[in-house]
Amino acid sequence: MAQRIVIENCAIATVDADDTEYAFGHVVIAGNRIESLGAGRAPEGLENVVRRVDATGHLVTPGLVNTHHHFYQWITRGLATDHNLFNWLVALYPIWARIDEGMTYAAAQGSLAMMARGGVTTTMDHHYVFPRGSGDLSGSIIRAAREMGVRFTLARGSMDRSEKDGGLPPDFAVETLEGALAATEATVDEHHDASFGAMTQIAVAPCSPFSVSTELLRQGAELARRKGVRLHTHGSETVEEEQFCKELFGMGPTDYFESTGWLGEDVWMAHCVHMNDSDIAAFARTKTGVAHCPSSNARLAAGIARVPDMLAAGIPVGLGVDGTASNESGELHTELRNALLINRLGGHREAALNARQALRLGTYGGAQVLGRAREIGSLEPGKLADLVLWKLDTLAHSSIADPVTALVFGAAAPVTASFVNGRQIVEDGRLTHVDEEGIARSTRDEARRLARIAAQG
Ligand SMILES: [Zn+2]
């Protein structure tokens, strides 16, 4: 019989289809699943209860789901701080092209640790820099996620359009078309787990229109569909990207993606800032998902994505940290607040997003975008036990009456406990399976080593 964990005396925001909430309720975990939840105390007489958590003063929500990130950037934070996207990329590509397995592993640990401490239970990593002879980068990233205990999708990225082909990355930073496709397929074969409750999945993820060939997009989409895995890329991030697409392909990014097989319910795209009404209609028609990254968009002066219009059109939208070279904080729980505030600066003003919608973006919306809404993203019997206990009875939040408002509008809330697959990965704000101070040291050392190597040219 599965072991049970009982969590009681807490507020609960389930983020189910009806936005069911309990002011005072309980959750019962059995094995790796949510067995039951509801108002009041847990039922009497439950057998095999190995632990009871008195969650007085807490809000329990589904674990946060991060839908866009670049873990390796953890060791290049704080550089090119006053640049737009293209200038920032040109400044950083030569450094990124020198990464190796040791650096990638440490950076993944840093990125994962920062998110997990803040209530992230599922994340992806879009990794697209594979210097020749740099080792098993994908394997090292997956290992870091396993050790942390976080549910994980590696979006195996690639770049094959360098400066000589009109692209943005330098020639030495890209793979060949054939090399990128073969390595991506091998990564799917080795690591992708399609089963219910999988801890590791792989997506096919050419980097962006300005760094990959049309052929890599086309054949990448074919590969993903042949293998039954999801597709991810960057799209419509900046005005410069839009101009690039119009000059090179004679159409805007969304039409270009459609022409290469890149709209569909198995696709999610980061940013989607510069979308006109017909772009939004195309995403809605095809159920293409969006990873909204408000802090990164602000940091790179990209603009404000039309999230309220996307939601009204029925587009699945999740939240993304994005790489920490363009969002140094590396947190997702603060993006709930940033998504709400930044969208209220747009045309919809105070009607743009409310606290419940922001929480939904960071949980269920993310699960939809990663293709896992049957398994995670809401607290419902039978779903996987990925959930977070937010402490809301301290100075920062105790005078805010409504717990969801406190979580979204208030300061970043401390995480008392976070569970993934019924297994606790955070206790009182500390990671339970890894050494946080050790990661702080190794990421600093690897950042310095990369800076040294890059300076040698
Ligand atoms: Zn990105």
Coordinates of C-alpha atoms and ligand atoms in Angstrom, one line a residue:
M1 CA 0.0 0.0 0.0
A2 CA 1.3 3.5 -0.9
Q3 CA 2.6 5.6 1.9
R4 CA 0.4 8.6 2.8
I5 CA 1.4 12.2 3.7
V6 CA -1.4 14.4 5.1
I7 CA -1.2 18.2 4.9
E8 CA -3.8 20.0 7.0
N9 CA -5.0 23.4 8.3
C10 CA -4.0 25.3 5.2
A11 CA -5.6 27.5 2.5
I12 CA -5.7 25.7 -0.9
A13 CA -5.8 27.1 -4.4
T14 CA -6.4 24.0 -6.6
V15 CA -6.2 25.9 -10.0
D16 CA -8.7 23.3 -11.3
A17 CA -11.1 24.2 -14.1
D18 CA -13.5 25.9 -11.6
D19 CA -10.7 27.6 -9.7
T20 CA -11.8 25.8 -6.6
E21 CA -10.3 27.1 -3.4
Y22 CA -10.5 26.2 0.3
A23 CA -9.9 28.7 3.1
F24 CA -9.2 25.9 5.5
G25 CA -8.5 22.4 4.0
H26 CA -6.4 19.4 3.6
V27 CA -4.5 17.4 1.0
V28 CA -3.7 13.7 1.1
I29 CA -0.7 12.4 -0.9
A30 CA -0.5 8.7 -1.6
G31 CA 2.7 7.6 -3.2
N32 CA 3.5 9.9 -6.0
R33 CA -0.2 11.1 -6.5
I34 CA -2.7 13.4 -4.9
E35 CA -5.3 11.0 -3.4
S36 CA -7.8 13.5 -2.1
L37 CA -8.2 17.1 -1.0
G38 CA -11.0 19.2 0.4
A39 CA -12.3 21.5 3.1
G40 CA -11.6 20.9 6.8
R41 CA -9.4 18.3 8.4
A42 CA -8.4 15.1 6.6
P43 CA -10.6 12.1 7.0
E44 CA -10.1 10.1 10.2
G45 CA -8.7 6.5 10.1
L46 CA -6.4 6.8 7.1
E47 CA -3.9 4.0 7.1
N48 CA -0.2 4.0 6.4
V49 CA 0.2 7.8 7.2
V50 CA 3.9 8.3 7.5
R51 CA 3.8 12.0 8.0
R52 CA 1.3 14.7 9.1
V53 CA 2.1 18.3 8.2
D54 CA 0.4 21.1 10.2
A55 CA 0.3 23.8 7.5
T56 CA -1.3 26.5 9.6
G57 CA -0.6 29.9 8.0
H58 CA 0.2 28.5 4.6
L59 CA -1.3 28.5 1.1
V60 CA -0.9 25.2 -0.9
T61 CA -0.8 25.5 -4.6
P62 CA 0.3 23.3 -7.5
G63 CA 4.0 23.5 -8.1
L64 CA 5.2 26.2 -10.4
V65 CA 6.0 25.2 -14.0
N66 CA 8.8 27.0 -15.9
T67 CA 8.3 26.9 -19.6
H68 CA 11.4 28.8 -20.9
H69 CA 15.0 28.9 -19.6
H70 CA 18.7 28.6 -20.7
F71 CA 20.4 27.0 -17.7
Y72 CA 24.0 27.6 -19.0
Q73 CA 23.5 31.3 -18.8
W74 CA 23.8 31.0 -15.0
I75 CA 27.5 31.5 -15.3
T76 CA 27.2 34.6 -17.6
R77 CA 24.9 36.7 -15.5
G78 CA 25.3 40.5 -15.3
L79 CA 27.0 41.0 -18.7
A80 CA 25.8 43.3 -21.5
T81 CA 23.3 44.9 -19.1
D82 CA 22.2 47.8 -21.3
H83 CA 21.6 46.1 -24.6
N84 CA 18.7 45.0 -26.8
L85 CA 18.4 41.4 -27.8
F86 CA 20.6 41.4 -31.0
N87 CA 23.4 43.5 -29.4
W88 CA 23.2 41.4 -26.3
L89 CA 23.5 38.1 -28.3
V90 CA 26.4 39.4 -30.4
A91 CA 28.2 40.4 -27.1
L92 CA 27.6 37.0 -25.5
Y93 CA 27.9 34.4 -28.3
P94 CA 31.8 34.4 -28.2
I95 CA 31.7 33.6 -24.5
W96 CA 29.0 31.0 -24.7
A97 CA 30.8 29.2 -27.5
R98 CA 33.5 28.3 -24.9
I99 CA 31.3 26.3 -22.5
D100 CA 32.1 22.7 -21.6
E101 CA 30.5 19.9 -19.7
G102 CA 31.7 21.0 -16.2
M103 CA 30.4 24.5 -16.7
T104 CA 27.1 23.3 -18.1
Y105 CA 26.6 21.0 -15.2
A106 CA 27.4 23.7 -12.6
A107 CA 25.2 26.2 -14.3
A108 CA 22.3 23.8 -14.5
Q109 CA 22.6 23.1 -10.8
G110 CA 22.6 26.9 -10.1
S111 CA 19.5 27.5 -12.3
L112 CA 17.6 24.5 -10.9
A113 CA 18.5 25.4 -7.3
M114 CA 17.3 28.9 -7.6
M115 CA 14.0 27.9 -9.1
A116 CA 13.3 24.9 -6.8
R117 CA 13.8 27.1 -3.7
G118 CA 11.1 29.4 -5.1
G119 CA 8.4 26.7 -5.7
V120 CA 9.2 25.4 -9.2
T121 CA 8.5 21.7 -9.4
T122 CA 8.7 21.3 -13.2
T123 CA 11.1 23.1 -15.5
M124 CA 12.5 23.0 -19.0
D125 CA 15.9 24.0 -20.3
H126 CA 16.3 25.2 -23.8
H127 CA 20.0 24.4 -24.5
Y128 CA 21.3 25.3 -28.0
V129 CA 25.0 25.9 -27.6
F130 CA 27.0 22.7 -28.4
P131 CA 30.7 23.7 -29.0
R132 CA 32.7 20.9 -30.7
G133 CA 34.4 18.6 -28.2
S134 CA 32.6 20.1 -25.2
G135 CA 31.5 16.7 -23.8
D136 CA 28.0 15.4 -23.0
L137 CA 26.2 18.6 -22.3
S138 CA 22.7 17.2 -22.5
G139 CA 23.6 14.3 -20.2
S140 CA 25.1 16.7 -17.6
I141 CA 22.0 18.9 -17.6
I142 CA 19.7 15.9 -17.2
R143 CA 21.8 14.6 -14.3
A144 CA 21.6 17.9 -12.5
A145 CA 17.8 17.9 -12.8
R146 CA 17.6 14.3 -11.5
E147 CA 19.8 15.1 -8.5
M148 CA 17.7 18.1 -7.6
G149 CA 14.5 16.0 -7.9
V150 CA 12.7 18.4 -10.3
R151 CA 10.5 17.2 -13.2
F152 CA 12.3 18.2 -16.3
T153 CA 12.1 18.7 -20.1
L154 CA 15.3 19.2 -22.0
A155 CA 14.6 21.2 -25.2
R156 CA 17.5 20.0 -27.3
G157 CA 18.3 23.2 -29.1
S158 CA 20.5 23.9 -32.1
M159 CA 21.9 26.6 -34.4
D160 CA 23.1 26.2 -38.0
R161 CA 22.7 29.7 -39.5
S162 CA 25.9 31.6 -38.7
E163 CA 27.1 35.0 -40.0
K164 CA 28.2 33.6 -43.3
D165 CA 24.6 32.5 -44.0
G166 CA 23.1 35.8 -42.9
G167 CA 22.5 34.6 -39.3
L168 CA 23.5 36.2 -36.0
P169 CA 25.8 33.7 -34.3
P170 CA 29.5 33.5 -35.3
D171 CA 30.6 30.7 -37.5
F172 CA 32.4 28.8 -34.7
A173 CA 29.3 28.7 -32.5
V174 CA 27.0 26.6 -34.8
E175 CA 26.5 22.9 -35.7
T176 CA 25.9 21.5 -39.2
L177 CA 22.3 20.8 -40.2
E178 CA 23.0 17.0 -40.3
G179 CA 24.9 17.1 -37.0
A180 CA 22.2 19.0 -35.2
L181 CA 19.5 16.7 -36.3
A182 CA 21.4 13.5 -35.6
A183 CA 22.4 14.7 -32.1
T184 CA 18.8 15.7 -31.4
E185 CA 17.4 12.4 -32.4
A186 CA 20.0 10.6 -30.3
T187 CA 19.1 12.7 -27.3
V188 CA 15.4 11.8 -27.8
D189 CA 16.2 8.1 -28.1
E190 CA 18.5 8.0 -25.0
H191 CA 16.5 10.2 -22.6
H192 CA 12.8 10.8 -23.6
D193 CA 10.3 9.1 -21.3
A194 CA 6.7 9.2 -22.6
S195 CA 5.1 7.5 -19.7
F196 CA 2.6 9.1 -17.2
G197 CA 4.6 10.8 -14.4
A198 CA 7.8 10.9 -16.4
M199 CA 10.6 12.9 -14.7
T200 CA 12.6 13.4 -18.0
Q201 CA 11.3 14.4 -21.4
I202 CA 13.0 15.8 -24.5
A203 CA 11.7 18.4 -27.0
V204 CA 13.2 19.4 -30.4
A205 CA 14.2 23.0 -30.2
P206 CA 16.1 24.9 -33.0
C207 CA 17.0 28.2 -31.4
S208 CA 15.3 31.0 -33.4
P209 CA 14.6 32.2 -37.0
F210 CA 17.8 34.3 -37.0
S211 CA 20.1 31.5 -35.9
V212 CA 18.8 28.4 -37.7
S213 CA 18.2 27.5 -41.4
T214 CA 14.8 27.0 -42.8
E215 CA 15.7 23.4 -43.4
L216 CA 16.6 22.8 -39.8
L217 CA 13.1 24.1 -38.8
R218 CA 11.4 21.9 -41.4
Q219 CA 13.4 18.7 -40.7
G220 CA 13.3 19.4 -36.9
A221 CA 9.5 19.5 -37.0
E222 CA 9.4 16.3 -39.0
L223 CA 11.8 14.6 -36.5
A224 CA 9.7 15.7 -33.5
R225 CA 6.5 14.4 -35.1
R226 CA 8.1 11.1 -36.1
K227 CA 9.3 10.7 -32.5
G228 CA 6.1 12.0 -30.8
V229 CA 7.9 14.7 -28.8
R230 CA 7.2 18.4 -28.5
L231 CA 8.7 21.3 -30.4
H232 CA 10.0 24.5 -28.9
T233 CA 11.7 27.7 -30.2
H234 CA 11.9 31.5 -29.7
G235 CA 9.4 33.6 -31.8
S236 CA 8.4 37.2 -32.4
E237 CA 10.6 38.4 -29.6
T238 CA 11.7 41.8 -30.9
V239 CA 11.1 44.3 -33.7
E240 CA 14.6 43.5 -35.0
E241 CA 13.6 39.8 -35.4
E242 CA 10.4 40.9 -37.3
Q243 CA 12.5 43.0 -39.7
F244 CA 15.0 40.1 -40.1
C245 CA 12.2 37.7 -41.1
K246 CA 10.7 40.2 -43.5
E247 CA 14.0 40.9 -45.2
L248 CA 15.1 37.3 -45.5
F249 CA 11.9 35.4 -45.9
G250 CA 9.5 38.0 -47.2
M251 CA 7.1 37.4 -44.3
G252 CA 6.7 38.0 -40.5
P253 CA 7.8 35.4 -37.9
T254 CA 4.4 33.7 -37.4
D255 CA 3.8 33.2 -41.2
Y256 CA 7.4 31.9 -41.5
F257 CA 6.8 29.4 -38.7
E258 CA 3.6 28.3 -40.2
S259 CA 5.3 27.7 -43.6
T260 CA 7.9 25.5 -41.9
G261 CA 5.5 23.3 -39.9
W262 CA 6.0 25.2 -36.6
L263 CA 2.4 26.0 -35.6
G264 CA 0.5 23.2 -33.8
E265 CA -0.7 21.9 -30.5
D266 CA 2.6 20.2 -30.0
V267 CA 4.6 23.5 -30.3
W268 CA 5.3 26.1 -27.7
M269 CA 7.2 29.3 -28.4
A270 CA 9.0 31.7 -26.1
H271 CA 8.1 35.4 -26.0
C272 CA 5.6 36.1 -28.8
V273 CA 5.8 39.8 -28.1
H274 CA 5.3 41.2 -31.5
M275 CA 2.1 39.5 -32.6
N276 CA -0.7 41.2 -34.7
D277 CA -4.3 40.1 -34.6
S278 CA -3.8 37.5 -37.4
D279 CA -0.8 36.0 -35.7
I280 CA -2.8 35.6 -32.5
A281 CA -5.6 34.0 -34.5
A282 CA -3.1 31.6 -36.1
F283 CA -1.8 30.5 -32.7
A284 CA -5.4 30.1 -31.4
R285 CA -6.5 28.1 -34.4
T286 CA -3.5 25.7 -34.1
K287 CA -3.4 25.7 -30.3
T288 CA 0.3 26.7 -30.4
G289 CA 1.5 27.5 -26.8
V290 CA 3.3 30.6 -25.5
A291 CA 6.0 30.9 -22.8
H292 CA 5.5 34.5 -21.5
C293 CA 8.8 35.9 -20.0
P294 CA 7.9 39.3 -18.7
S295 CA 11.2 40.1 -16.8
S296 CA 13.4 39.1 -19.7
N297 CA 11.3 41.1 -22.2
A298 CA 11.7 44.1 -19.9
R299 CA 15.4 43.6 -19.4
L300 CA 16.0 43.5 -23.2
A301 CA 13.5 46.2 -23.9
A302 CA 11.6 43.8 -26.2
G303 CA 8.1 45.0 -25.4
I304 CA 4.9 43.7 -23.7
A305 CA 3.4 40.5 -25.0
R306 CA -0.4 40.6 -25.6
V307 CA -1.2 38.0 -22.9
P308 CA -4.8 39.1 -22.2
D309 CA -5.6 38.9 -26.0
M310 CA -3.9 35.5 -26.2
L311 CA -5.9 34.1 -23.2
A312 CA -9.1 35.6 -24.6
A313 CA -8.4 33.8 -27.9
G314 CA -7.8 30.5 -26.1
I315 CA -4.1 30.2 -26.6
P316 CA -2.3 28.1 -23.9
V317 CA 0.1 30.5 -22.0
G318 CA 2.7 29.6 -19.4
L319 CA 5.4 31.6 -17.7
G320 CA 9.2 31.5 -18.3
V321 CA 12.2 32.7 -16.3
D322 CA 14.2 32.8 -19.6
G323 CA 18.0 32.5 -19.4
T324 CA 19.6 34.3 -16.4
A325 CA 21.8 36.4 -18.7
S326 CA 18.6 38.3 -19.4
N327 CA 16.9 37.8 -16.1
E328 CA 19.6 37.6 -13.4
S329 CA 17.2 36.8 -10.6
G330 CA 16.5 33.3 -12.0
E331 CA 13.2 33.0 -10.1
L332 CA 9.8 32.1 -11.4
H333 CA 7.6 32.9 -8.4
T334 CA 8.4 36.6 -8.8
E335 CA 7.2 36.3 -12.4
L336 CA 3.6 35.8 -11.2
R337 CA 3.8 39.4 -9.9
N338 CA 5.8 40.7 -12.9
A339 CA 3.4 39.2 -15.4
L340 CA 0.5 40.9 -13.7
L341 CA 2.1 44.3 -13.3
I342 CA 3.7 44.4 -16.8
N343 CA 0.5 43.4 -18.6
R344 CA -1.4 46.2 -16.7
L345 CA 1.0 48.6 -18.4
G346 CA -0.4 47.5 -21.7
G347 CA -3.7 48.4 -23.5
H348 CA -6.0 46.5 -21.2
R349 CA -4.8 48.4 -18.1
E350 CA -6.3 47.1 -14.8
A351 CA -8.4 44.4 -16.6
A352 CA -5.3 42.8 -18.1
L353 CA -4.7 40.0 -15.5
N354 CA -5.8 39.3 -12.0
A355 CA -4.1 37.4 -9.2
R356 CA -5.9 34.1 -10.0
Q357 CA -5.0 34.4 -13.7
A358 CA -1.4 35.0 -12.9
L359 CA -1.3 31.9 -10.6
R360 CA -2.9 29.9 -13.4
L361 CA -0.2 31.0 -15.9
G362 CA 2.5 29.8 -13.6
T363 CA 0.9 26.4 -12.9
Y364 CA -1.8 25.0 -15.1
G365 CA -0.9 27.2 -18.1
G366 CA 2.7 25.9 -17.9
A367 CA 1.5 22.3 -17.7
Q368 CA -0.6 22.8 -20.9
V369 CA 2.4 24.4 -22.7
L370 CA 4.7 21.5 -21.8
G371 CA 2.0 19.0 -22.8
R372 CA 1.5 17.7 -19.3
A373 CA -1.9 19.1 -18.2
R374 CA -3.3 15.6 -17.5
E375 CA -0.5 15.0 -15.0
I376 CA 0.3 18.3 -13.3
G377 CA -0.6 22.0 -13.1
S378 CA -3.6 21.7 -10.7
L379 CA -4.4 19.9 -7.5
E380 CA -6.9 17.2 -8.3
P381 CA -7.3 13.5 -7.1
G382 CA -5.2 11.3 -9.4
K383 CA -2.8 13.9 -10.5
L384 CA 0.9 13.8 -9.6
A385 CA 1.8 15.1 -6.1
D386 CA 3.7 18.2 -7.2
L387 CA 2.7 21.0 -4.8
V388 CA 4.1 23.9 -2.7
L389 CA 3.4 25.2 0.8
W390 CA 3.8 29.0 0.8
K391 CA 4.3 30.6 4.2
L392 CA 2.0 33.6 4.4
D393 CA 1.9 34.3 8.2
T394 CA 5.1 36.3 8.6
L395 CA 5.6 40.1 8.4
A396 CA 5.7 40.1 4.6
H397 CA 2.1 38.8 4.1
S398 CA 0.2 38.3 7.4
S399 CA -1.9 41.5 7.0
I400 CA -3.1 40.6 3.4
A401 CA -6.4 38.9 3.9
D402 CA -6.6 36.9 0.7
P403 CA -3.8 34.3 0.3
V404 CA -3.7 34.2 -3.5
T405 CA -3.5 38.0 -3.5
A406 CA -0.8 37.8 -0.9
L407 CA 1.2 35.3 -3.0
V408 CA 0.9 37.2 -6.3
F409 CA 0.8 40.9 -5.2
G410 CA 3.0 40.6 -2.2
A411 CA 6.7 40.0 -1.7
A412 CA 8.3 36.7 -2.8
A413 CA 6.8 34.3 -0.4
P414 CA 9.0 31.8 1.5
V415 CA 8.5 28.1 0.6
T416 CA 8.2 25.9 3.7
A417 CA 7.9 22.7 1.6
S418 CA 7.8 21.6 -2.0
F419 CA 6.9 18.1 -3.2
V420 CA 7.6 16.6 -6.6
N421 CA 6.1 13.2 -7.3
G422 CA 5.3 13.0 -3.6
R423 CA 8.9 13.5 -2.7
Q424 CA 10.0 16.5 -0.7
I425 CA 12.7 18.6 -2.4
V426 CA 12.5 21.8 -0.3
E427 CA 12.2 22.1 3.5
D428 CA 12.0 25.5 5.2
G429 CA 13.5 27.2 2.1
R430 CA 16.4 24.8 1.9
L431 CA 17.0 22.2 -0.9
T432 CA 16.9 18.7 0.6
H433 CA 18.9 16.7 -1.9
V434 CA 21.8 19.0 -2.9
D435 CA 24.3 21.3 -1.1
E436 CA 23.4 24.9 -1.8
E437 CA 26.6 26.4 -0.6
G438 CA 28.6 23.9 -2.7
I439 CA 26.6 25.0 -5.8
A440 CA 27.2 28.6 -5.0
R441 CA 31.0 27.9 -4.9
S442 CA 31.1 25.7 -8.0
T443 CA 29.0 28.1 -10.1
R444 CA 31.3 31.0 -9.1
D445 CA 34.4 29.0 -10.0
E446 CA 33.0 27.8 -13.3
A447 CA 31.9 31.4 -14.2
R448 CA 35.5 32.6 -13.5
R449 CA 36.9 29.7 -15.5
L450 CA 34.7 30.6 -18.5
A451 CA 35.6 34.3 -18.3
R452 CA 39.3 33.3 -18.3
I453 CA 39.0 31.0 -21.3
A454 CA 36.8 33.5 -23.2
A455 CA 39.3 36.3 -22.5
Q456 CA 42.1 34.2 -24.1
G457 CA 40.0 34.3 -27.4
Ligands
ZN1 ZN 15.2 32.4 -24.4

